[in-house]
mmCIF file of C-alpha atoms in Angstrom:
data_model
loop_
_atom_site.group_PDB
_atom_site.id
_atom_site.type_symbol
_atom_site.label_atom_id
_atom_site.label_comp_id
_atom_site.label_asym_id
_atom_site.label_seq_id
_atom_site.Cartn_x
_atom_site.Cartn_y
_atom_site.Cartn_z
ATOM 1 C CA MET A 14 -12.852 -66.366 109.502
ATOM 2 C CA LYS A 15 -11.174 -69.694 110.250
ATOM 3 C CA ARG A 16 -7.828 -67.952 110.051
ATOM 4 C CA ILE A 17 -8.877 -65.344 112.616
ATOM 5 C CA ILE A 18 -10.083 -68.087 114.974
ATOM 6 C CA LEU A 19 -6.782 -69.900 114.601
ATOM 7 C CA ILE A 20 -4.714 -66.785 115.256
ATOM 8 C CA LEU A 21 -6.817 -65.867 118.285
ATOM 9 C CA SER A 22 -6.606 -69.374 119.697
ATOM 10 C CA PHE A 23 -2.805 -69.189 119.675
ATOM 11 C CA PHE A 24 -2.850 -66.014 121.742
ATOM 12 C CA ILE A 25 -5.737 -66.878 124.064
ATOM 13 C CA LEU A 26 -4.683 -70.423 124.899
ATOM 14 C CA PRO A 27 -1.531 -69.360 126.816
ATOM 15 C CA LEU A 28 -3.588 -66.811 128.810
ATOM 16 C CA SER A 29 -6.021 -69.495 129.914
ATOM 17 C CA TYR A 30 -3.065 -71.492 131.229
ATOM 18 C CA ILE A 31 -1.813 -68.514 133.251
ATOM 19 C CA LEU A 32 -5.200 -68.129 134.918
ATOM 20 C CA ALA A 33 -5.279 -71.840 135.647
ATOM 21 C CA GLN A 34 -1.822 -71.583 137.185
ATOM 22 C CA ASP A 35 -2.920 -68.828 139.586
ATOM 23 C CA GLU A 36 -5.763 -70.975 140.838
ATOM 24 C CA ALA A 37 -3.582 -74.015 141.303
ATOM 25 C CA GLU A 38 -0.833 -72.218 143.229
ATOM 26 C CA THR A 39 1.269 -74.986 144.661
ATOM 27 C CA GLN A 40 4.435 -75.662 146.603
ATOM 28 C CA SER A 41 5.405 -78.414 144.174
ATOM 29 C CA VAL A 42 9.034 -78.449 143.130
ATOM 30 C CA PRO A 43 9.760 -78.115 139.402
ATOM 31 C CA VAL A 44 11.725 -80.862 137.685
ATOM 32 C CA ARG A 45 15.405 -80.252 136.945
ATOM 33 C CA ALA A 46 16.286 -78.653 133.602
ATOM 34 C CA PRO A 47 14.890 -80.943 130.881
ATOM 35 C CA PHE A 48 17.281 -79.529 128.256
ATOM 36 C CA GLU A 49 20.753 -78.048 128.289
ATOM 37 C CA SER A 50 19.935 -74.941 126.248
ATOM 38 C CA GLY A 51 17.063 -72.996 124.713
ATOM 39 C CA VAL A 52 17.552 -74.561 121.280
ATOM 40 C CA LEU A 53 17.637 -78.155 120.137
ATOM 41 C CA ILE A 54 18.905 -78.368 116.524
ATOM 42 C CA ASP A 55 16.217 -76.254 114.752
ATOM 43 C CA ASN A 56 13.666 -76.288 117.550
ATOM 44 C CA GLN A 57 13.123 -74.159 120.618
ATOM 45 C CA THR A 58 13.040 -75.896 123.994
ATOM 46 C CA VAL A 59 11.216 -74.872 127.171
ATOM 47 C CA GLN A 60 14.569 -73.927 128.716
ATOM 48 C CA ILE A 61 15.070 -70.254 129.621
ATOM 49 C CA PRO A 62 18.289 -68.947 131.227
ATOM 50 C CA THR A 63 17.821 -67.225 134.614
ATOM 51 C CA LYS A 64 16.866 -63.543 134.825
ATOM 52 C CA GLY A 65 19.625 -61.185 133.754
ATOM 53 C CA THR A 66 21.399 -63.685 131.490
ATOM 54 C CA LEU A 67 22.626 -62.616 128.074
ATOM 55 C CA GLU A 68 22.922 -65.387 125.514
ATOM 56 C CA PHE A 69 24.844 -65.237 122.239
ATOM 57 C CA LEU A 70 23.988 -67.843 119.614
ATOM 58 C CA ILE A 71 25.696 -68.882 116.412
ATOM 59 C CA HIS A 72 23.647 -71.179 114.178
ATOM 60 C CA HIS A 73 25.448 -72.423 111.119
ATOM 61 C CA ARG A 74 24.783 -74.987 108.463
ATOM 62 C CA PHE A 75 26.896 -75.909 105.491
ATOM 63 C CA GLY A 76 25.715 -76.939 102.006
ATOM 64 C CA ILE A 77 24.021 -80.251 101.166
ATOM 65 C CA VAL A 78 26.243 -83.312 101.662
ATOM 66 C CA ASP A 79 25.225 -85.190 98.488
ATOM 67 C CA ASN A 80 28.359 -84.266 96.552
ATOM 68 C CA GLY A 81 30.379 -86.338 99.004
ATOM 69 C CA ILE A 82 34.098 -85.897 99.494
ATOM 70 C CA THR A 83 34.347 -83.586 96.444
ATOM 71 C CA ASP A 84 33.104 -80.712 98.527
ATOM 72 C CA LEU A 85 33.939 -82.285 101.892
ATOM 73 C CA PHE A 86 30.362 -83.341 102.653
ATOM 74 C CA GLY A 87 28.934 -79.884 102.157
ATOM 75 C CA ILE A 88 31.616 -77.861 103.942
ATOM 76 C CA TYR A 89 32.909 -76.466 100.607
ATOM 77 C CA ALA A 90 29.454 -76.538 98.988
ATOM 78 C CA PRO A 91 27.432 -73.428 98.173
ATOM 79 C CA GLY A 92 24.219 -72.752 100.079
ATOM 80 C CA ALA A 93 25.583 -72.327 103.596
ATOM 81 C CA ASN A 94 23.413 -70.376 105.986
ATOM 82 C CA VAL A 95 24.210 -68.660 109.276
ATOM 83 C CA ARG A 96 22.296 -66.851 112.007
ATOM 84 C CA LEU A 97 23.759 -64.734 114.787
ATOM 85 C CA GLY A 98 21.454 -64.060 117.702
ATOM 86 C CA LEU A 99 21.358 -62.336 121.070
ATOM 87 C CA ASN A 100 18.807 -63.222 123.750
ATOM 88 C CA TYR A 101 18.263 -61.585 127.118
ATOM 89 C CA SER A 102 16.255 -63.062 129.997
ATOM 90 C CA LEU A 103 13.996 -60.345 131.402
ATOM 91 C CA ARG A 104 12.594 -62.758 133.976
ATOM 92 C CA ASP A 105 13.290 -66.334 134.965
ATOM 93 C CA ASN A 106 10.449 -67.343 132.617
ATOM 94 C CA LEU A 107 10.698 -64.721 129.866
ATOM 95 C CA VAL A 108 13.385 -64.198 127.254
ATOM 96 C CA VAL A 109 13.483 -61.790 124.317
ATOM 97 C CA GLY A 110 15.946 -61.757 121.454
ATOM 98 C CA PHE A 111 17.090 -60.480 118.093
ATOM 99 C CA GLY A 112 18.826 -62.332 115.315
ATOM 100 C CA THR A 113 20.095 -61.837 111.811
ATOM 101 C CA THR A 114 20.230 -64.599 109.204
ATOM 102 C CA LYS A 115 22.166 -64.790 105.949
ATOM 103 C CA ASN A 116 19.464 -66.369 103.736
ATOM 104 C CA LYS A 117 16.977 -63.666 102.643
ATOM 105 C CA LYS A 118 18.803 -61.305 105.067
ATOM 106 C CA MET A 119 16.110 -62.100 107.625
ATOM 107 C CA GLN A 120 16.047 -59.890 110.740
ATOM 108 C CA ASP A 121 14.050 -61.496 113.530
ATOM 109 C CA PHE A 122 12.679 -60.447 116.897
ATOM 110 C CA GLN A 123 11.677 -63.280 119.176
ATOM 111 C CA TRP A 124 10.265 -63.971 122.603
ATOM 112 C CA LYS A 125 9.712 -67.081 124.691
ATOM 113 C CA TRP A 126 7.653 -67.424 127.810
ATOM 114 C CA LEU A 127 7.721 -70.434 130.111
ATOM 115 C CA ILE A 128 4.104 -70.530 131.226
ATOM 116 C CA PHE A 129 4.444 -73.356 133.734
ATOM 117 C CA GLU A 130 6.919 -76.062 134.605
ATOM 118 C CA GLN A 131 6.536 -79.797 135.051
ATOM 119 C CA THR A 132 6.608 -80.652 138.742
ATOM 120 C CA ARG A 133 8.227 -83.606 140.470
ATOM 121 C CA ASP A 134 4.933 -84.649 142.079
ATOM 122 C CA TYR A 135 3.224 -84.707 138.640
ATOM 123 C CA LYS A 136 0.682 -82.007 139.573
ATOM 124 C CA PHE A 137 1.864 -80.574 136.264
ATOM 125 C CA PRO A 138 3.030 -83.535 134.175
ATOM 126 C CA VAL A 139 4.387 -81.253 131.438
ATOM 127 C CA SER A 140 6.071 -77.890 131.039
ATOM 128 C CA LEU A 141 4.478 -75.441 128.650
ATOM 129 C CA ALA A 142 6.161 -72.555 126.868
ATOM 130 C CA TYR A 143 4.998 -70.149 124.204
ATOM 131 C CA TYR A 144 7.493 -69.071 121.557
ATOM 132 C CA GLY A 145 6.860 -66.379 118.975
ATOM 133 C CA ASN A 146 8.846 -64.418 116.463
ATOM 134 C CA PHE A 147 8.449 -61.701 113.883
ATOM 135 C CA ALA A 148 10.875 -61.561 110.970
ATOM 136 C CA ILE A 149 11.622 -58.986 108.287
ATOM 137 C CA ASP A 150 12.930 -60.183 104.923
ATOM 138 C CA GLY A 151 15.814 -57.854 104.104
ATOM 139 C CA ARG A 152 16.246 -58.509 100.364
ATOM 140 C CA SER A 153 15.875 -55.753 97.766
ATOM 141 C CA ASP A 154 12.375 -54.570 96.784
ATOM 142 C CA ASP A 155 12.545 -56.546 93.499
ATOM 143 C CA ALA A 156 12.127 -59.816 95.403
ATOM 144 C CA PHE A 157 8.559 -58.882 96.365
ATOM 145 C CA GLY A 158 6.836 -58.471 92.972
ATOM 146 C CA ILE A 159 5.422 -55.400 91.306
ATOM 147 C CA SER A 160 3.115 -53.994 93.996
ATOM 148 C CA TYR A 161 5.719 -53.688 96.718
ATOM 149 C CA LYS A 162 4.743 -52.739 100.260
ATOM 150 C CA PHE A 163 7.072 -52.828 103.263
ATOM 151 C CA ALA A 164 4.648 -55.136 105.094
ATOM 152 C CA ASN A 165 5.245 -57.765 102.378
ATOM 153 C CA ARG A 166 8.546 -58.495 104.099
ATOM 154 C CA PHE A 167 6.936 -59.675 107.336
ATOM 155 C CA SER A 168 6.537 -63.234 108.521
ATOM 156 C CA PHE A 169 5.347 -64.559 111.872
ATOM 157 C CA PHE A 170 5.744 -67.797 113.790
ATOM 158 C CA ASN A 171 3.855 -68.804 116.939
ATOM 159 C CA GLN A 172 4.336 -72.049 118.772
ATOM 160 C CA LEU A 173 3.286 -73.824 121.958
ATOM 161 C CA ILE A 174 5.928 -76.161 123.366
ATOM 162 C CA PHE A 175 4.816 -79.043 125.565
ATOM 163 C CA SER A 176 7.759 -80.732 127.233
ATOM 164 C CA HIS A 177 7.966 -83.809 129.396
ATOM 165 C CA ARG A 178 11.098 -84.806 131.285
ATOM 166 C CA ILE A 179 10.778 -88.575 131.551
ATOM 167 C CA ASN A 180 13.862 -89.100 133.732
ATOM 168 C CA ASP A 181 17.389 -87.744 134.217
ATOM 169 C CA MET A 182 18.317 -88.956 130.731
ATOM 170 C CA ILE A 183 15.306 -88.524 128.471
ATOM 171 C CA SER A 184 13.201 -85.434 127.731
ATOM 172 C CA ILE A 185 10.698 -85.037 124.896
ATOM 173 C CA GLN A 186 8.705 -82.206 123.352
ATOM 174 C CA VAL A 187 5.669 -81.763 121.120
ATOM 175 C CA SER A 188 5.219 -78.319 119.616
ATOM 176 C CA PRO A 189 2.241 -77.299 117.466
ATOM 177 C CA SER A 190 2.899 -74.125 115.497
ATOM 178 C CA TYR A 191 1.314 -71.559 113.240
ATOM 179 C CA THR A 192 3.303 -69.789 110.513
ATOM 180 C CA HIS A 193 2.155 -66.768 108.542
ATOM 181 C CA TYR A 194 3.845 -64.949 105.643
ATOM 182 C CA ASN A 195 2.371 -61.625 104.517
ATOM 183 C CA ILE A 196 3.206 -62.458 100.914
ATOM 184 C CA ALA A 197 3.131 -65.796 99.120
ATOM 185 C CA ASP A 198 3.588 -66.720 95.457
ATOM 186 C CA SER A 199 0.605 -67.857 93.383
ATOM 187 C CA VAL A 200 0.946 -71.576 94.172
ATOM 188 C CA SER A 201 1.762 -71.208 97.871
ATOM 189 C CA ASP A 202 -0.202 -70.443 100.998
ATOM 190 C CA HIS A 203 0.139 -67.580 103.436
ATOM 191 C CA ASP A 204 -0.497 -69.826 106.439
ATOM 192 C CA LYS A 205 0.800 -73.152 107.629
ATOM 193 C CA ILE A 206 0.066 -75.226 110.682
ATOM 194 C CA GLY A 207 2.739 -77.670 111.709
ATOM 195 C CA VAL A 208 3.806 -79.870 114.545
ATOM 196 C CA SER A 209 7.333 -80.545 115.769
ATOM 197 C CA PHE A 210 8.624 -83.454 117.793
ATOM 198 C CA SER A 211 11.977 -83.250 119.498
ATOM 199 C CA GLY A 212 13.894 -84.905 122.293
ATOM 200 C CA ARG A 213 17.219 -85.669 123.834
ATOM 201 C CA VAL A 214 18.836 -88.676 125.445
ATOM 202 C CA LYS A 215 21.688 -87.885 127.808
ATOM 203 C CA ILE A 216 24.563 -90.303 127.272
ATOM 204 C CA SER A 217 26.997 -88.768 129.776
ATOM 205 C CA PRO A 218 26.865 -85.856 132.248
ATOM 206 C CA GLN A 219 27.811 -83.448 129.462
ATOM 207 C CA SER A 220 26.689 -85.156 126.241
ATOM 208 C CA SER A 221 23.301 -85.839 124.723
ATOM 209 C CA ILE A 222 21.932 -87.271 121.488
ATOM 210 C CA MET A 223 19.232 -85.021 120.005
ATOM 211 C CA ILE A 224 16.529 -85.810 117.477
ATOM 212 C CA GLN A 225 13.821 -83.708 115.870
ATOM 213 C CA ALA A 226 11.072 -83.803 113.252
ATOM 214 C CA ASP A 227 9.187 -80.734 111.997
ATOM 215 C CA ILE A 228 6.055 -81.743 110.110
ATOM 216 C CA PRO A 229 4.170 -79.107 108.090
ATOM 217 C CA LEU A 230 0.533 -80.239 107.875
ATOM 218 C CA LYS A 231 -1.492 -80.166 104.667
ATOM 219 C CA ILE A 232 -4.777 -78.727 105.916
ATOM 220 C CA LYS A 233 -7.268 -77.957 103.166
ATOM 221 C CA GLY A 234 -9.275 -75.669 105.441
ATOM 222 C CA ILE A 235 -6.528 -73.042 105.636
ATOM 223 C CA SER A 236 -5.097 -73.533 102.146
ATOM 224 C CA GLU A 237 -5.845 -71.043 99.379
ATOM 225 C CA GLN A 238 -5.034 -73.658 96.702
ATOM 226 C CA LEU A 239 -7.196 -76.391 95.177
ATOM 227 C CA GLU A 240 -4.158 -78.698 95.089
ATOM 228 C CA PHE A 241 -0.947 -78.621 97.112
ATOM 229 C CA THR A 242 1.833 -77.817 94.639
ATOM 230 C CA ASN A 243 5.314 -78.442 96.043
ATOM 231 C CA PRO A 244 4.198 -78.283 99.665
ATOM 232 C CA SER A 245 6.983 -77.875 102.200
ATOM 233 C CA LYS A 246 8.574 -81.145 103.243
ATOM 234 C CA PRO A 247 9.172 -82.430 106.768
ATOM 235 C CA ASN A 248 12.477 -81.463 108.321
ATOM 236 C CA PHE A 249 14.375 -84.155 110.220
ATOM 237 C CA GLY A 250 17.519 -83.812 112.262
ATOM 238 C CA ILE A 251 19.809 -85.800 114.501
ATOM 239 C CA GLY A 252 22.742 -84.467 116.453
ATOM 240 C CA TRP A 253 25.070 -84.473 119.419
ATOM 241 C CA GLU A 254 25.185 -81.854 122.144
ATOM 242 C CA ILE A 255 27.969 -81.085 124.604
ATOM 243 C CA SER A 256 27.250 -78.587 127.342
ATOM 244 C CA THR A 257 29.247 -76.827 130.012
ATOM 245 C CA SER A 258 28.309 -74.233 132.598
ATOM 246 C CA THR A 259 28.197 -71.404 130.089
ATOM 247 C CA HIS A 260 28.266 -73.061 126.650
ATOM 248 C CA ALA A 261 26.266 -75.539 124.625
ATOM 249 C CA PHE A 262 27.778 -76.940 121.450
ATOM 250 C CA GLN A 263 25.553 -78.882 119.068
ATOM 251 C CA ILE A 264 26.619 -80.588 115.869
ATOM 252 C CA TYR A 265 23.977 -82.220 113.730
ATOM 253 C CA ALA A 266 22.657 -83.340 110.360
ATOM 254 C CA GLY A 267 19.384 -81.727 109.316
ATOM 255 C CA SER A 268 17.430 -81.289 106.117
ATOM 256 C CA ALA A 269 16.199 -77.666 106.231
ATOM 257 C CA ALA A 270 18.474 -74.945 104.895
ATOM 258 C CA GLY A 271 16.397 -72.305 106.677
ATOM 259 C CA ILE A 272 17.206 -71.522 110.283
ATOM 260 C CA LEU A 273 14.155 -69.511 111.317
ATOM 261 C CA PRO A 274 11.247 -71.863 112.113
ATOM 262 C CA GLN A 275 8.833 -70.182 109.636
ATOM 263 C CA GLU A 276 11.333 -70.825 106.825
ATOM 264 C CA ILE A 277 11.516 -74.486 107.871
ATOM 265 C CA MET A 278 7.748 -74.958 108.097
ATOM 266 C CA MET A 279 6.860 -73.022 104.939
ATOM 267 C CA ASN A 280 9.759 -73.379 102.511
ATOM 268 C CA ASN A 281 11.724 -76.587 103.115
ATOM 269 C CA GLN A 282 12.047 -78.572 99.871
ATOM 270 C CA ASN A 283 14.794 -80.948 101.051
ATOM 271 C CA ASN A 284 13.965 -84.577 101.728
ATOM 272 C CA PHE A 285 16.218 -85.971 104.461
ATOM 273 C CA PHE A 286 15.759 -89.567 103.265
ATOM 274 C CA ASP A 287 16.816 -88.674 99.705
ATOM 275 C CA GLY A 288 20.148 -87.514 101.095
ATOM 276 C CA ASP A 289 19.177 -83.823 101.048
ATOM 277 C CA PHE A 290 20.667 -82.931 104.385
ATOM 278 C CA MET A 291 23.482 -80.780 105.623
ATOM 279 C CA ILE A 292 25.879 -80.674 108.531
ATOM 280 C CA GLY A 293 25.286 -77.836 110.949
ATOM 281 C CA PHE A 294 26.319 -76.619 114.341
ATOM 282 C CA THR A 295 25.005 -74.296 117.010
ATOM 283 C CA ILE A 296 27.048 -72.655 119.734
ATOM 284 C CA THR A 297 25.516 -70.785 122.657
ATOM 285 C CA ARG A 298 27.377 -68.692 125.217
ATOM 286 C CA LEU A 299 25.828 -67.333 128.416
ATOM 287 C CA TRP A 300 26.832 -64.310 130.488
ATOM 288 C CA SER A 301 25.160 -63.630 133.829
ATOM 289 C CA PHE A 302 24.534 -60.062 134.982
ATOM 290 C CA MET B 27 66.324 -62.807 102.171
ATOM 291 C CA LYS B 28 64.239 -59.810 103.177
ATOM 292 C CA THR B 29 61.043 -61.954 103.258
ATOM 293 C CA ARG B 30 62.756 -64.641 105.339
ATOM 294 C CA PHE B 31 63.930 -62.039 107.834
ATOM 295 C CA LEU B 32 60.451 -60.526 108.007
ATOM 296 C CA SER B 33 58.863 -63.995 108.587
ATOM 297 C CA PHE B 34 61.361 -64.735 111.371
ATOM 298 C CA PHE B 35 60.643 -61.344 112.945
ATOM 299 C CA VAL B 36 56.850 -61.924 112.884
ATOM 300 C CA VAL B 37 57.099 -65.475 114.304
ATOM 301 C CA PHE B 38 59.577 -64.488 117.034
ATOM 302 C CA PHE B 39 57.665 -61.473 118.270
ATOM 303 C CA GLY B 40 54.339 -63.312 117.905
ATOM 304 C CA ALA B 41 55.690 -66.020 120.195
ATOM 305 C CA VAL B 42 56.936 -63.444 122.716
ATOM 306 C CA LEU B 43 53.525 -61.741 122.638
ATOM 307 C CA LEU B 44 51.685 -65.046 123.220
ATOM 308 C CA MET B 45 54.012 -65.980 126.070
ATOM 309 C CA SER B 46 53.307 -62.643 127.721
ATOM 310 C CA PHE B 47 49.677 -63.771 128.185
ATOM 311 C CA THR B 48 50.644 -67.067 129.837
ATOM 312 C CA PRO B 49 50.729 -67.016 133.634
ATOM 313 C CA GLN B 50 54.343 -67.591 134.619
ATOM 314 C CA ASP B 51 53.611 -68.657 138.151
ATOM 315 C CA GLN B 52 50.448 -69.543 140.042
ATOM 316 C CA LYS B 53 50.014 -67.986 143.468
ATOM 317 C CA LYS B 54 48.316 -69.690 146.378
ATOM 318 C CA GLY B 55 44.910 -68.218 147.264
ATOM 319 C CA SER B 56 44.664 -66.242 150.503
ATOM 320 C CA ALA B 57 42.464 -67.428 153.397
ATOM 321 C CA TRP B 58 38.722 -67.105 152.747
ATOM 322 C CA ASP B 59 36.642 -64.684 154.767
ATOM 323 C CA ILE B 60 33.420 -66.653 155.303
ATOM 324 C CA PRO B 61 30.422 -64.530 156.443
ATOM 325 C CA ALA B 62 28.740 -65.674 159.686
ATOM 326 C CA LYS B 63 25.551 -66.603 157.804
ATOM 327 C CA TYR B 64 27.428 -69.229 155.838
ATOM 328 C CA GLN B 65 29.498 -70.442 158.786
ATOM 329 C CA LYS B 66 26.246 -71.417 160.524
ATOM 330 C CA MET B 67 24.584 -72.789 157.401
ATOM 331 C CA LYS B 68 23.349 -76.381 157.651
ATOM 332 C CA ASN B 69 23.171 -78.912 154.829
ATOM 333 C CA THR B 70 19.475 -79.489 154.138
ATOM 334 C CA THR B 71 20.024 -82.818 152.372
ATOM 335 C CA LYS B 72 21.252 -86.258 153.349
ATOM 336 C CA ALA B 73 24.923 -86.597 152.464
ATOM 337 C CA ASP B 74 24.550 -90.307 151.627
ATOM 338 C CA ASP B 75 21.466 -89.973 149.373
ATOM 339 C CA ALA B 76 22.580 -92.000 146.329
ATOM 340 C CA SER B 77 20.206 -90.336 143.842
ATOM 341 C CA LEU B 78 21.364 -86.898 144.971
ATOM 342 C CA LEU B 79 25.025 -87.910 144.705
ATOM 343 C CA LYS B 80 24.315 -88.905 141.100
ATOM 344 C CA ILE B 81 22.876 -85.433 140.461
ATOM 345 C CA GLY B 82 25.878 -83.903 142.210
ATOM 346 C CA LYS B 83 28.234 -85.839 139.956
ATOM 347 C CA MET B 84 26.382 -84.683 136.824
ATOM 348 C CA MET B 85 26.423 -81.068 138.006
ATOM 349 C CA TRP B 86 30.122 -81.372 138.854
ATOM 350 C CA ALA B 87 30.855 -82.567 135.319
ATOM 351 C CA LYS B 88 28.972 -79.642 133.799
ATOM 352 C CA HIS B 89 30.034 -76.773 136.048
ATOM 353 C CA CYS B 90 33.214 -77.692 137.946
ATOM 354 C CA LYS B 91 35.237 -80.318 136.066
ATOM 355 C CA SER B 92 36.815 -78.008 133.492
ATOM 356 C CA CYS B 93 38.946 -76.407 136.241
ATOM 357 C CA HIS B 94 38.820 -78.783 139.218
ATOM 358 C CA GLY B 95 39.249 -81.953 137.121
ATOM 359 C CA SER B 96 37.511 -85.333 137.240
ATOM 360 C CA GLU B 97 39.214 -86.277 140.484
ATOM 361 C CA GLY B 98 38.956 -82.876 142.179
ATOM 362 C CA LYS B 99 42.719 -82.430 142.410
ATOM 363 C CA GLY B 100 42.687 -79.275 140.278
ATOM 364 C CA GLU B 101 43.745 -81.166 137.155
ATOM 365 C CA GLY B 102 41.079 -79.750 134.785
ATOM 366 C CA PRO B 103 42.155 -78.416 131.362
ATOM 367 C CA LYS B 104 41.481 -74.782 132.339
ATOM 368 C CA ALA B 105 43.375 -74.976 135.663
ATOM 369 C CA LYS B 106 46.761 -74.044 134.196
ATOM 370 C CA MET B 107 45.369 -70.831 132.718
ATOM 371 C CA LEU B 108 44.449 -69.460 136.147
ATOM 372 C CA LYS B 109 46.622 -67.113 138.189
ATOM 373 C CA THR B 110 45.694 -68.903 141.411
ATOM 374 C CA SER B 111 46.517 -72.549 142.075
ATOM 375 C CA ILE B 112 43.515 -74.788 142.717
ATOM 376 C CA VAL B 113 43.097 -76.530 146.058
ATOM 377 C CA ASP B 114 43.176 -80.341 146.050
ATOM 378 C CA PHE B 115 39.710 -81.478 147.166
ATOM 379 C CA THR B 116 41.028 -84.909 148.104
ATOM 380 C CA ALA B 117 43.561 -83.474 150.605
ATOM 381 C CA LYS B 118 43.085 -83.913 154.382
ATOM 382 C CA ASP B 119 43.105 -80.138 155.013
ATOM 383 C CA PHE B 120 40.223 -79.641 152.626
ATOM 384 C CA LYS B 121 38.076 -82.264 154.354
ATOM 385 C CA SER B 122 37.939 -80.083 157.503
ATOM 386 C CA ASN B 123 35.780 -77.479 155.683
ATOM 387 C CA ALA B 124 32.280 -77.095 157.152
ATOM 388 C CA ASP B 125 29.336 -77.505 154.739
ATOM 389 C CA GLY B 126 28.408 -73.813 154.895
ATOM 390 C CA SER B 127 31.989 -72.805 154.170
ATOM 391 C CA LEU B 128 32.053 -75.086 151.117
ATOM 392 C CA TYR B 129 28.715 -73.629 150.031
ATOM 393 C CA PHE B 130 30.059 -70.058 150.187
ATOM 394 C CA LYS B 131 33.294 -70.917 148.393
ATOM 395 C CA SER B 132 31.501 -72.931 145.696
ATOM 396 C CA PHE B 133 28.536 -70.724 144.825
ATOM 397 C CA VAL B 134 29.314 -67.181 145.975
ATOM 398 C CA GLY B 135 32.978 -67.388 145.009
ATOM 399 C CA ARG B 136 35.580 -64.641 144.687
ATOM 400 C CA ASP B 137 38.186 -63.515 142.144
ATOM 401 C CA GLU B 138 38.814 -66.367 139.689
ATOM 402 C CA MET B 139 36.286 -68.656 141.366
ATOM 403 C CA PRO B 140 33.092 -67.552 139.589
ATOM 404 C CA ASN B 141 29.726 -66.981 141.212
ATOM 405 C CA PHE B 142 27.349 -69.833 140.384
ATOM 406 C CA GLU B 143 24.212 -68.559 142.117
ATOM 407 C CA LYS B 144 22.549 -67.709 138.797
ATOM 408 C CA LYS B 145 23.703 -70.822 137.005
ATOM 409 C CA ILE B 146 22.740 -73.308 139.715
ATOM 410 C CA THR B 147 19.543 -71.915 141.171
ATOM 411 C CA SER B 148 18.159 -74.887 143.110
ATOM 412 C CA GLU B 149 19.277 -75.218 146.768
ATOM 413 C CA GLU B 150 18.978 -78.992 146.512
ATOM 414 C CA ASP B 151 21.261 -79.084 143.470
ATOM 415 C CA ARG B 152 23.832 -76.915 145.262
ATOM 416 C CA TRP B 153 23.905 -79.279 148.234
ATOM 417 C CA ALA B 154 24.084 -82.215 145.829
ATOM 418 C CA ILE B 155 27.356 -80.773 144.503
ATOM 419 C CA ILE B 156 28.702 -80.184 148.042
ATOM 420 C CA ASN B 157 27.810 -83.784 148.947
ATOM 421 C CA TYR B 158 29.603 -85.030 145.834
ATOM 422 C CA ILE B 159 32.687 -82.881 146.511
ATOM 423 C CA LYS B 160 32.951 -84.497 149.962
ATOM 424 C CA THR B 161 33.121 -87.961 148.369
ATOM 425 C CA LEU B 162 36.147 -87.084 146.237
#
């Protein structure tokens, strides 16, 4: 029952904001873009390219750096992961996309909706976006146990993103999320609630420093286990972003090997502060139609 | 001997092929045909607004600098790859452009000058760039 309430709340909450927005129709001017692109290391931002824009994304991370120079800080190490994605902006506040990821051969469909924007007169002190995705694990049937069903491959991620642009240099985000996997092993849970914190500090017109923390919460109420055995660990990341009119290039160090947010929230076993992190980069390219 | 000849052949013709993609000469752009709507267009911002000039400078760095250069003389790293030579924004001739004319050239564009209407959507931000260009 609690699970149903949680799921419903994630879908109903954005609708209540839309209704509120209609009532409070205003001439207020939105703040300038708080972020340079729709992604910030592993997190989504409230940024959506204008209607009719096609975006191509390459997310890549190498292996863990802990073997030092021997494997060139992870560049020669095994365990690299990559995701190729395409997003298309159907409206100025709605983008849909598809991506394919190497680990677990995940195929994902995603959508992001900017529900309202922070305004310069502080009538809306934050921007709010809803991000969701649906992923299909593409490994062979053997990976899903003896009673295989196609639906066992599915996982879902829903997130609300609250963003505040403090000034021309600094923007921050807080993003509560709900992750669901249709299948989980005997010591894991199907559901996970988490919260992400992310932000950027602009250090020049084209460069920013980015930070992020994704914290999976240990909530007994939604756990199917008496004890948490190997719960997923927080994912931390720090990086540098350079952006131009049509590109954003991000290079960073982060602890999660997964690229899809549900993989990060549910399955990250790397501890950033034990040296379990890897170098990664993300490149985005925009085309306007 | 045969391998050495083959290597030389590949390198030589590879170089010729690459050179064939390099513009040999940049032509000067023809006169712009500015629609009446833009000729009459008025700048809706204050040209000396310091905070807006700062925004204009940031926008310039993101959208314009790669071709037009930091100083606006057309010295950006991409400028040499274009078929058309870039106008020097610091030149006297350029300063005689009306605001609306600069607006049309900057955001509607033509040929190698891309359209920026979808990338820079705010009117205020567009004028911020025009104001900054005029300070170069």
